[in-house]
Amino acid sequence: MQQIWYTGPLASFDTETTGVDVESDRIVSASLVVQLAPGTPVLGTTWLADPGVPIPDGARAVHGISDERVRAHGRPARTVVAEVARALADQARAGRPVVVMNAPYDLTLLDRELRRHHGVTLADGLGASPLVVLDPRVLDKHVDRYRKGRRTLTDLCAHYEVELTGAHDATADATAALALTRRIGARYPAALGELSAAELHLRQAVWHAAQARGLQRWFDRSGTPERVDLSWPLRPARCGCGRRLEPEHGCSAAA
């Protein structure tokens, strides 16, 4: 009998960064935690990176990590992002699903850091084994589409009664996101529990696109110029002309 994904081994990944622009901002800290079953110890690895650029006041106010701290205790970003990619590849090879809250943010930022420092993509770093991602934000929106209110990690933990202590610390957020994802699965077994994690990964790409299109319609009606990316769990890279880097697009401005 196939094990239900939310009662089995899960990993969870989170970052703290210099800002919210996945194309230009940098990783400051990262955490990958693993739990083999509900109620068992959560074990993890945490990285502190010197991003090579000043940490803006706004970002420091959120996660509390200063320039002085990363210079004294952090390691070069080039080293850190390579280790993070290898750690995620280990999870993929083990067939262990990885929880990533708002995956297009953290995974895209990691992809851009790998391109910046090593000239490779996240897919290159993962190798032959695909990463199976569970995004509690997408799952929650699917099972409770019309609920009012924000859906940040803090909001979702409050709604599902999951403890989140020390928000905006990468390890605390990764641990809470893992528990949250288990809770969502257990609360909606008919909608989510009958699918494997690999099947859920594929479904989430479709669900996220539908959710994003709905948000885009709302922006359009309200006159907001913001554009919503439909891609999940990773946003495609764009070249210097602003177009996606598709195989058939040979723009000379591609980075």
PDB file of C-alpha atoms in Angstrom:
ATOM      1  CA  MET A   1       0.000   0.000   0.000  1.00  0.00           C
ATOM      2  CA  GLN A   2       1.382   3.390  -0.999  1.00  0.00           C
ATOM      3  CA  GLN A   3       2.235   5.663   1.912  1.00  0.00           C
ATOM      4  CA  ILE A   4       0.224   8.858   2.117  1.00  0.00           C
ATOM      5  CA  TRP A   5       2.619  11.695   1.349  1.00  0.00           C
ATOM      6  CA  TYR A   6       1.734  13.879   4.335  1.00  0.00           C
ATOM      7  CA  THR A   7       2.562  11.080   6.802  1.00  0.00           C
ATOM      8  CA  GLY A   8       5.871  10.202   5.172  1.00  0.00           C
ATOM      9  CA  PRO A   9       9.316  11.800   4.903  1.00  0.00           C
ATOM     10  CA  LEU A  10       9.343  15.459   3.878  1.00  0.00           C
ATOM     11  CA  ALA A  11      12.020  18.109   3.514  1.00  0.00           C
ATOM     12  CA  SER A  12      11.469  21.867   3.584  1.00  0.00           C
ATOM     13  CA  PHE A  13      13.506  24.731   2.133  1.00  0.00           C
ATOM     14  CA  ASP A  14      13.507  28.458   2.857  1.00  0.00           C
ATOM     15  CA  THR A  15      15.710  31.504   2.309  1.00  0.00           C
ATOM     16  CA  GLU A  16      16.187  34.985   3.704  1.00  0.00           C
ATOM     17  CA  THR A  17      17.396  37.504   1.160  1.00  0.00           C
ATOM     18  CA  THR A  18      18.409  41.067   0.360  1.00  0.00           C
ATOM     19  CA  GLY A  19      14.996  41.834  -1.156  1.00  0.00           C
ATOM     20  CA  VAL A  20      12.049  40.538  -3.167  1.00  0.00           C
ATOM     21  CA  ASP A  21      13.337  40.822  -6.752  1.00  0.00           C
ATOM     22  CA  VAL A  22      14.308  37.301  -7.798  1.00  0.00           C
ATOM     23  CA  GLU A  23      16.325  38.610 -10.744  1.00  0.00           C
ATOM     24  CA  SER A  24      18.656  40.873  -8.779  1.00  0.00           C
ATOM     25  CA  ASP A  25      18.447  40.143  -5.048  1.00  0.00           C
ATOM     26  CA  ARG A  26      20.723  37.732  -3.212  1.00  0.00           C
ATOM     27  CA  ILE A  27      20.489  34.933  -0.670  1.00  0.00           C
ATOM     28  CA  VAL A  28      21.610  35.881   2.837  1.00  0.00           C
ATOM     29  CA  SER A  29      20.640  32.710   4.669  1.00  0.00           C
ATOM     30  CA  ALA A  30      19.060  29.394   3.738  1.00  0.00           C
ATOM     31  CA  SER A  31      17.789  26.353   5.562  1.00  0.00           C
ATOM     32  CA  LEU A  32      16.870  22.813   4.582  1.00  0.00           C
ATOM     33  CA  VAL A  33      15.110  20.705   7.195  1.00  0.00           C
ATOM     34  CA  VAL A  34      14.041  17.063   7.038  1.00  0.00           C
ATOM     35  CA  GLN A  35      11.429  15.139   9.014  1.00  0.00           C
ATOM     36  CA  LEU A  36      10.876  11.415   8.424  1.00  0.00           C
ATOM     37  CA  ALA A  37       7.357  11.281   9.890  1.00  0.00           C
ATOM     38  CA  PRO A  38       4.965  13.480  11.883  1.00  0.00           C
ATOM     39  CA  GLY A  39       6.101  13.866  15.465  1.00  0.00           C
ATOM     40  CA  THR A  40       9.697  12.802  14.792  1.00  0.00           C
ATOM     41  CA  PRO A  41      12.658  15.169  15.188  1.00  0.00           C
ATOM     42  CA  VAL A  42      13.218  17.820  12.544  1.00  0.00           C
ATOM     43  CA  LEU A  43      16.856  17.850  11.467  1.00  0.00           C
ATOM     44  CA  GLY A  44      18.371  20.504   9.278  1.00  0.00           C
ATOM     45  CA  THR A  45      21.221  22.445   7.782  1.00  0.00           C
ATOM     46  CA  THR A  46      21.472  26.224   7.824  1.00  0.00           C
ATOM     47  CA  TRP A  47      23.705  28.402   5.668  1.00  0.00           C
ATOM     48  CA  LEU A  48      24.760  32.017   6.187  1.00  0.00           C
ATOM     49  CA  ALA A  49      26.044  33.719   3.054  1.00  0.00           C
ATOM     50  CA  ASP A  50      27.920  36.941   2.443  1.00  0.00           C
ATOM     51  CA  PRO A  51      25.902  38.150  -0.564  1.00  0.00           C
ATOM     52  CA  GLY A  52      28.668  40.428  -1.778  1.00  0.00           C
ATOM     53  CA  VAL A  53      26.322  43.437  -1.743  1.00  0.00           C
ATOM     54  CA  PRO A  54      25.014  45.582   1.125  1.00  0.00           C
ATOM     55  CA  ILE A  55      21.890  44.264   2.864  1.00  0.00           C
ATOM     56  CA  PRO A  56      19.221  46.992   2.578  1.00  0.00           C
ATOM     57  CA  ASP A  57      17.688  48.388   5.753  1.00  0.00           C
ATOM     58  CA  GLY A  58      14.274  47.065   4.777  1.00  0.00           C
ATOM     59  CA  ALA A  59      15.521  43.495   4.421  1.00  0.00           C
ATOM     60  CA  ARG A  60      17.536  43.712   7.630  1.00  0.00           C
ATOM     61  CA  ALA A  61      14.422  44.904   9.458  1.00  0.00           C
ATOM     62  CA  VAL A  62      12.622  41.737   8.361  1.00  0.00           C
ATOM     63  CA  HIS A  63      15.210  39.025   9.078  1.00  0.00           C
ATOM     64  CA  GLY A  64      17.623  40.824  11.401  1.00  0.00           C
ATOM     65  CA  ILE A  65      20.781  39.802   9.530  1.00  0.00           C
ATOM     66  CA  SER A  66      23.315  42.606   9.203  1.00  0.00           C
ATOM     67  CA  ASP A  67      26.257  43.285   6.918  1.00  0.00           C
ATOM     68  CA  GLU A  68      28.560  42.921   9.900  1.00  0.00           C
ATOM     69  CA  ARG A  69      27.198  39.487  10.723  1.00  0.00           C
ATOM     70  CA  VAL A  70      27.551  38.049   7.213  1.00  0.00           C
ATOM     71  CA  ARG A  71      31.053  39.480   6.842  1.00  0.00           C
ATOM     72  CA  ALA A  72      32.145  37.999  10.159  1.00  0.00           C
ATOM     73  CA  HIS A  73      30.329  34.662  10.068  1.00  0.00           C
ATOM     74  CA  GLY A  74      29.008  34.113   6.544  1.00  0.00           C
ATOM     75  CA  ARG A  75      30.718  32.247   3.739  1.00  0.00           C
ATOM     76  CA  PRO A  76      31.007  33.352   0.120  1.00  0.00           C
ATOM     77  CA  ALA A  77      27.696  33.213  -1.726  1.00  0.00           C
ATOM     78  CA  ARG A  78      29.347  31.173  -4.476  1.00  0.00           C
ATOM     79  CA  THR A  79      30.119  28.398  -1.979  1.00  0.00           C
ATOM     80  CA  VAL A  80      26.755  28.548  -0.238  1.00  0.00           C
ATOM     81  CA  VAL A  81      24.527  28.368  -3.309  1.00  0.00           C
ATOM     82  CA  ALA A  82      26.480  25.382  -4.642  1.00  0.00           C
ATOM     83  CA  GLU A  83      26.041  23.553  -1.333  1.00  0.00           C
ATOM     84  CA  VAL A  84      22.329  24.379  -1.228  1.00  0.00           C
ATOM     85  CA  ALA A  85      21.863  23.009  -4.746  1.00  0.00           C
ATOM     86  CA  ARG A  86      23.683  19.800  -3.790  1.00  0.00           C
ATOM     87  CA  ALA A  87      21.527  19.426  -0.677  1.00  0.00           C
ATOM     88  CA  LEU A  88      18.351  19.779  -2.742  1.00  0.00           C
ATOM     89  CA  ALA A  89      19.735  17.300  -5.269  1.00  0.00           C
ATOM     90  CA  ASP A  90      20.226  14.842  -2.406  1.00  0.00           C
ATOM     91  CA  GLN A  91      16.533  15.168  -1.530  1.00  0.00           C
ATOM     92  CA  ALA A  92      15.552  14.628  -5.159  1.00  0.00           C
ATOM     93  CA  ARG A  93      17.705  11.488  -5.416  1.00  0.00           C
ATOM     94  CA  ALA A  94      16.162  10.190  -2.201  1.00  0.00           C
ATOM     95  CA  GLY A  95      12.681  10.737  -3.650  1.00  0.00           C
ATOM     96  CA  ARG A  96      11.826  13.019  -0.744  1.00  0.00           C
ATOM     97  CA  PRO A  97       9.323  15.812  -1.523  1.00  0.00           C
ATOM     98  CA  VAL A  98      10.527  19.307  -0.635  1.00  0.00           C
ATOM     99  CA  VAL A  99       8.144  21.856   0.842  1.00  0.00           C
ATOM    100  CA  VAL A 100       8.775  25.386  -0.443  1.00  0.00           C
ATOM    101  CA  MET A 101       6.355  28.106   0.608  1.00  0.00           C
ATOM    102  CA  ASN A 102       5.778  30.342  -2.442  1.00  0.00           C
ATOM    103  CA  ALA A 103       8.171  28.187  -4.446  1.00  0.00           C
ATOM    104  CA  PRO A 104       8.545  30.534  -7.453  1.00  0.00           C
ATOM    105  CA  TYR A 105      10.271  33.023  -5.166  1.00  0.00           C
ATOM    106  CA  ASP A 106      12.853  30.878  -3.361  1.00  0.00           C
ATOM    107  CA  LEU A 107      13.604  28.457  -6.190  1.00  0.00           C
ATOM    108  CA  THR A 108      13.853  31.167  -8.836  1.00  0.00           C
ATOM    109  CA  LEU A 109      16.164  33.221  -6.655  1.00  0.00           C
ATOM    110  CA  LEU A 110      18.371  30.163  -6.102  1.00  0.00           C
ATOM    111  CA  ASP A 111      18.396  29.515  -9.846  1.00  0.00           C
ATOM    112  CA  ARG A 112      19.541  33.066 -10.535  1.00  0.00           C
ATOM    113  CA  GLU A 113      22.245  32.836  -7.870  1.00  0.00           C
ATOM    114  CA  LEU A 114      23.562  29.643  -9.482  1.00  0.00           C
ATOM    115  CA  ARG A 115      23.598  31.343 -12.871  1.00  0.00           C
ATOM    116  CA  ARG A 116      25.333  34.383 -11.379  1.00  0.00           C
ATOM    117  CA  HIS A 117      28.065  32.525  -9.512  1.00  0.00           C
ATOM    118  CA  HIS A 118      28.494  29.297 -11.474  1.00  0.00           C
ATOM    119  CA  GLY A 119      26.921  29.784 -14.891  1.00  0.00           C
ATOM    120  CA  VAL A 120      24.533  26.853 -14.344  1.00  0.00           C
ATOM    121  CA  THR A 121      20.803  26.550 -13.772  1.00  0.00           C
ATOM    122  CA  LEU A 122      19.015  24.977 -10.823  1.00  0.00           C
ATOM    123  CA  ALA A 123      18.042  22.120 -13.142  1.00  0.00           C
ATOM    124  CA  ASP A 124      21.748  21.612 -13.893  1.00  0.00           C
ATOM    125  CA  GLY A 125      22.482  21.556 -10.176  1.00  0.00           C
ATOM    126  CA  LEU A 126      19.768  18.998  -9.458  1.00  0.00           C
ATOM    127  CA  GLY A 127      21.008  16.566 -12.097  1.00  0.00           C
ATOM    128  CA  ALA A 128      18.943  13.688 -13.398  1.00  0.00           C
ATOM    129  CA  SER A 129      16.498  13.399 -10.473  1.00  0.00           C
ATOM    130  CA  PRO A 130      13.573  15.850 -10.589  1.00  0.00           C
ATOM    131  CA  LEU A 131      12.707  17.841  -7.496  1.00  0.00           C
ATOM    132  CA  VAL A 132       9.187  17.154  -6.228  1.00  0.00           C
ATOM    133  CA  VAL A 133       7.869  20.368  -4.680  1.00  0.00           C
ATOM    134  CA  LEU A 134       4.938  20.915  -2.314  1.00  0.00           C
ATOM    135  CA  ASP A 135       3.870  24.546  -1.957  1.00  0.00           C
ATOM    136  CA  PRO A 136       1.442  25.117   0.938  1.00  0.00           C
ATOM    137  CA  ARG A 137       0.348  28.442  -0.540  1.00  0.00           C
ATOM    138  CA  VAL A 138      -0.825  26.755  -3.755  1.00  0.00           C
ATOM    139  CA  LEU A 139      -2.351  23.810  -1.891  1.00  0.00           C
ATOM    140  CA  ASP A 140      -4.303  26.068   0.466  1.00  0.00           C
ATOM    141  CA  LYS A 141      -5.616  28.236  -2.367  1.00  0.00           C
ATOM    142  CA  HIS A 142      -6.786  25.115  -4.181  1.00  0.00           C
ATOM    143  CA  VAL A 143      -8.680  23.550  -1.290  1.00  0.00           C
ATOM    144  CA  ASP A 144     -10.078  26.804   0.155  1.00  0.00           C
ATOM    145  CA  ARG A 145     -10.304  29.065  -2.863  1.00  0.00           C
ATOM    146  CA  TYR A 146     -12.793  31.655  -1.628  1.00  0.00           C
ATOM    147  CA  ARG A 147     -11.490  32.238   1.893  1.00  0.00           C
ATOM    148  CA  LYS A 148     -10.883  35.928   2.526  1.00  0.00           C
ATOM    149  CA  GLY A 149      -7.616  37.310   3.843  1.00  0.00           C
ATOM    150  CA  ARG A 150      -3.898  37.138   3.220  1.00  0.00           C
ATOM    151  CA  ARG A 151      -2.042  33.869   2.741  1.00  0.00           C
ATOM    152  CA  THR A 152       1.456  34.565   3.996  1.00  0.00           C
ATOM    153  CA  LEU A 153       3.197  31.856   5.991  1.00  0.00           C
ATOM    154  CA  THR A 154       2.234  33.644   9.206  1.00  0.00           C
ATOM    155  CA  ASP A 155      -1.416  33.868   8.128  1.00  0.00           C
ATOM    156  CA  LEU A 156      -1.591  30.242   7.033  1.00  0.00           C
ATOM    157  CA  CYS A 157       0.028  28.998  10.235  1.00  0.00           C
ATOM    158  CA  ALA A 158      -2.528  30.952  12.253  1.00  0.00           C
ATOM    159  CA  HIS A 159      -5.411  29.589  10.165  1.00  0.00           C
ATOM    160  CA  TYR A 160      -4.252  25.964  10.428  1.00  0.00           C
ATOM    161  CA  GLU A 161      -3.087  26.327  14.045  1.00  0.00           C
ATOM    162  CA  VAL A 162       0.542  25.551  13.290  1.00  0.00           C
ATOM    163  CA  GLU A 163       3.193  26.973  15.594  1.00  0.00           C
ATOM    164  CA  LEU A 164       5.534  29.528  14.009  1.00  0.00           C
ATOM    165  CA  THR A 165       8.145  30.820  16.417  1.00  0.00           C
ATOM    166  CA  GLY A 166      10.736  33.287  15.138  1.00  0.00           C
ATOM    167  CA  ALA A 167       9.191  34.127  11.772  1.00  0.00           C
ATOM    168  CA  HIS A 168      11.610  35.300   9.052  1.00  0.00           C
ATOM    169  CA  ASP A 169      14.335  33.003  10.301  1.00  0.00           C
ATOM    170  CA  ALA A 170      15.002  30.507   7.506  1.00  0.00           C
ATOM    171  CA  THR A 171      15.001  27.459   9.786  1.00  0.00           C
ATOM    172  CA  ALA A 172      11.894  28.558  11.698  1.00  0.00           C
ATOM    173  CA  ASP A 173      10.023  29.279   8.480  1.00  0.00           C
ATOM    174  CA  ALA A 174      11.084  26.014   6.824  1.00  0.00           C
ATOM    175  CA  THR A 175      10.048  24.012   9.894  1.00  0.00           C
ATOM    176  CA  ALA A 176       6.674  25.746  10.129  1.00  0.00           C
ATOM    177  CA  ALA A 177       6.035  25.348   6.387  1.00  0.00           C
ATOM    178  CA  LEU A 178       6.704  21.608   6.675  1.00  0.00           C
ATOM    179  CA  ALA A 179       4.236  21.235   9.561  1.00  0.00           C
ATOM    180  CA  LEU A 180       1.728  23.424   7.727  1.00  0.00           C
ATOM    181  CA  THR A 181       1.883  21.265   4.608  1.00  0.00           C
ATOM    182  CA  ARG A 182       1.287  18.114   6.635  1.00  0.00           C
ATOM    183  CA  ARG A 183      -1.684  19.827   8.319  1.00  0.00           C
ATOM    184  CA  ILE A 184      -3.234  20.902   4.994  1.00  0.00           C
ATOM    185  CA  GLY A 185      -2.914  17.382   3.619  1.00  0.00           C
ATOM    186  CA  ALA A 186      -4.443  15.836   6.732  1.00  0.00           C
ATOM    187  CA  ARG A 187      -7.334  18.327   6.729  1.00  0.00           C
ATOM    188  CA  TYR A 188      -8.190  17.699   3.079  1.00  0.00           C
ATOM    189  CA  PRO A 189      -7.436  14.006   2.499  1.00  0.00           C
ATOM    190  CA  ALA A 190     -10.060  13.567  -0.232  1.00  0.00           C
ATOM    191  CA  ALA A 191      -8.710  16.481  -2.289  1.00  0.00           C
ATOM    192  CA  LEU A 192      -4.995  15.942  -1.681  1.00  0.00           C
ATOM    193  CA  GLY A 193      -4.282  12.673   0.079  1.00  0.00           C
ATOM    194  CA  GLU A 194      -5.274  10.368  -2.750  1.00  0.00           C
ATOM    195  CA  LEU A 195      -2.557  11.825  -4.993  1.00  0.00           C
ATOM    196  CA  SER A 196       1.133  11.010  -4.745  1.00  0.00           C
ATOM    197  CA  ALA A 197       3.553  13.861  -4.121  1.00  0.00           C
ATOM    198  CA  ALA A 198       4.747  13.566  -7.734  1.00  0.00           C
ATOM    199  CA  GLU A 199       1.172  13.846  -8.984  1.00  0.00           C
ATOM    200  CA  LEU A 200       0.598  16.824  -6.711  1.00  0.00           C
ATOM    201  CA  HIS A 201       3.679  18.510  -8.145  1.00  0.00           C
ATOM    202  CA  LEU A 202       2.151  18.336 -11.625  1.00  0.00           C
ATOM    203  CA  ARG A 203      -1.280  19.442 -10.417  1.00  0.00           C
ATOM    204  CA  GLN A 204       0.149  22.413  -8.534  1.00  0.00           C
ATOM    205  CA  ALA A 205       1.616  23.827 -11.747  1.00  0.00           C
ATOM    206  CA  VAL A 206      -1.899  23.841 -13.211  1.00  0.00           C
ATOM    207  CA  TRP A 207      -3.521  25.157 -10.041  1.00  0.00           C
ATOM    208  CA  HIS A 208      -0.972  27.937  -9.654  1.00  0.00           C
ATOM    209  CA  ALA A 209      -1.495  29.056 -13.245  1.00  0.00           C
ATOM    210  CA  ALA A 210      -5.253  29.248 -12.692  1.00  0.00           C
ATOM    211  CA  GLN A 211      -4.767  31.117  -9.422  1.00  0.00           C
ATOM    212  CA  ALA A 212      -2.358  33.537 -11.092  1.00  0.00           C
ATOM    213  CA  ARG A 213      -4.767  34.196 -13.961  1.00  0.00           C
ATOM    214  CA  GLY A 214      -7.475  35.034 -11.433  1.00  0.00           C
ATOM    215  CA  LEU A 215      -5.163  37.459  -9.666  1.00  0.00           C
ATOM    216  CA  GLN A 216      -4.186  39.014 -12.983  1.00  0.00           C
ATOM    217  CA  ARG A 217      -7.852  39.615 -13.854  1.00  0.00           C
ATOM    218  CA  TRP A 218      -8.296  41.335 -10.498  1.00  0.00           C
ATOM    219  CA  PHE A 219      -5.253  43.545 -11.151  1.00  0.00           C
ATOM    220  CA  ASP A 220      -6.580  44.402 -14.604  1.00  0.00           C
ATOM    221  CA  ARG A 221     -10.015  45.341 -13.274  1.00  0.00           C
ATOM    222  CA  SER A 222      -8.502  47.524 -10.563  1.00  0.00           C
ATOM    223  CA  GLY A 223      -6.159  49.303 -12.978  1.00  0.00           C
ATOM    224  CA  THR A 224      -3.022  47.878 -11.337  1.00  0.00           C
ATOM    225  CA  PRO A 225      -0.195  47.546 -13.884  1.00  0.00           C
ATOM    226  CA  GLU A 226       1.434  44.584 -12.098  1.00  0.00           C
ATOM    227  CA  ARG A 227       1.884  41.431 -14.171  1.00  0.00           C
ATOM    228  CA  VAL A 228       1.549  37.973 -12.616  1.00  0.00           C
ATOM    229  CA  ASP A 229       3.829  35.134 -13.725  1.00  0.00           C
ATOM    230  CA  LEU A 230       1.932  31.883 -14.308  1.00  0.00           C
ATOM    231  CA  SER A 231       5.016  29.676 -13.940  1.00  0.00           C
ATOM    232  CA  TRP A 232       5.478  27.280 -11.021  1.00  0.00           C
ATOM    233  CA  PRO A 233       7.676  26.187  -9.250  1.00  0.00           C
ATOM    234  CA  LEU A 234      10.310  28.193 -11.132  1.00  0.00           C
ATOM    235  CA  ARG A 235      10.034  31.328 -13.212  1.00  0.00           C
ATOM    236  CA  PRO A 236      11.804  31.106 -16.591  1.00  0.00           C
ATOM    237  CA  ALA A 237      14.886  33.272 -16.974  1.00  0.00           C
ATOM    238  CA  ARG A 238      14.610  36.325 -19.178  1.00  0.00           C
ATOM    239  CA  CYS A 239      17.179  37.797 -21.504  1.00  0.00           C
ATOM    240  CA  GLY A 240      18.216  41.416 -21.768  1.00  0.00           C
ATOM    241  CA  CYS A 241      15.315  42.260 -24.073  1.00  0.00           C
ATOM    242  CA  GLY A 242      12.842  41.104 -21.419  1.00  0.00           C
ATOM    243  CA  ARG A 243      11.656  37.973 -23.230  1.00  0.00           C
ATOM    244  CA  ARG A 244      11.805  34.493 -21.746  1.00  0.00           C
ATOM    245  CA  LEU A 245      14.846  32.432 -22.599  1.00  0.00           C
ATOM    246  CA  GLU A 246      13.127  29.818 -24.750  1.00  0.00           C
ATOM    247  CA  PRO A 247      15.213  27.431 -26.899  1.00  0.00           C
ATOM    248  CA  GLU A 248      14.042  29.115 -30.099  1.00  0.00           C
ATOM    249  CA  HIS A 249      14.783  32.604 -28.826  1.00  0.00           C
ATOM    250  CA  GLY A 250      18.380  33.447 -29.719  1.00  0.00           C
ATOM    251  CA  CYS A 251      18.497  37.036 -28.514  1.00  0.00           C
ATOM    252  CA  SER A 252      22.047  38.367 -28.291  1.00  0.00           C
ATOM    253  CA  ALA A 253      21.141  40.068 -25.015  1.00  0.00           C
ATOM    254  CA  ALA A 254      20.643  36.741 -23.252  1.00  0.00           C
ATOM    255  CA  ALA A 255      22.581  36.547 -20.005  1.00  0.00           C
TER     256      ALA A 255
END
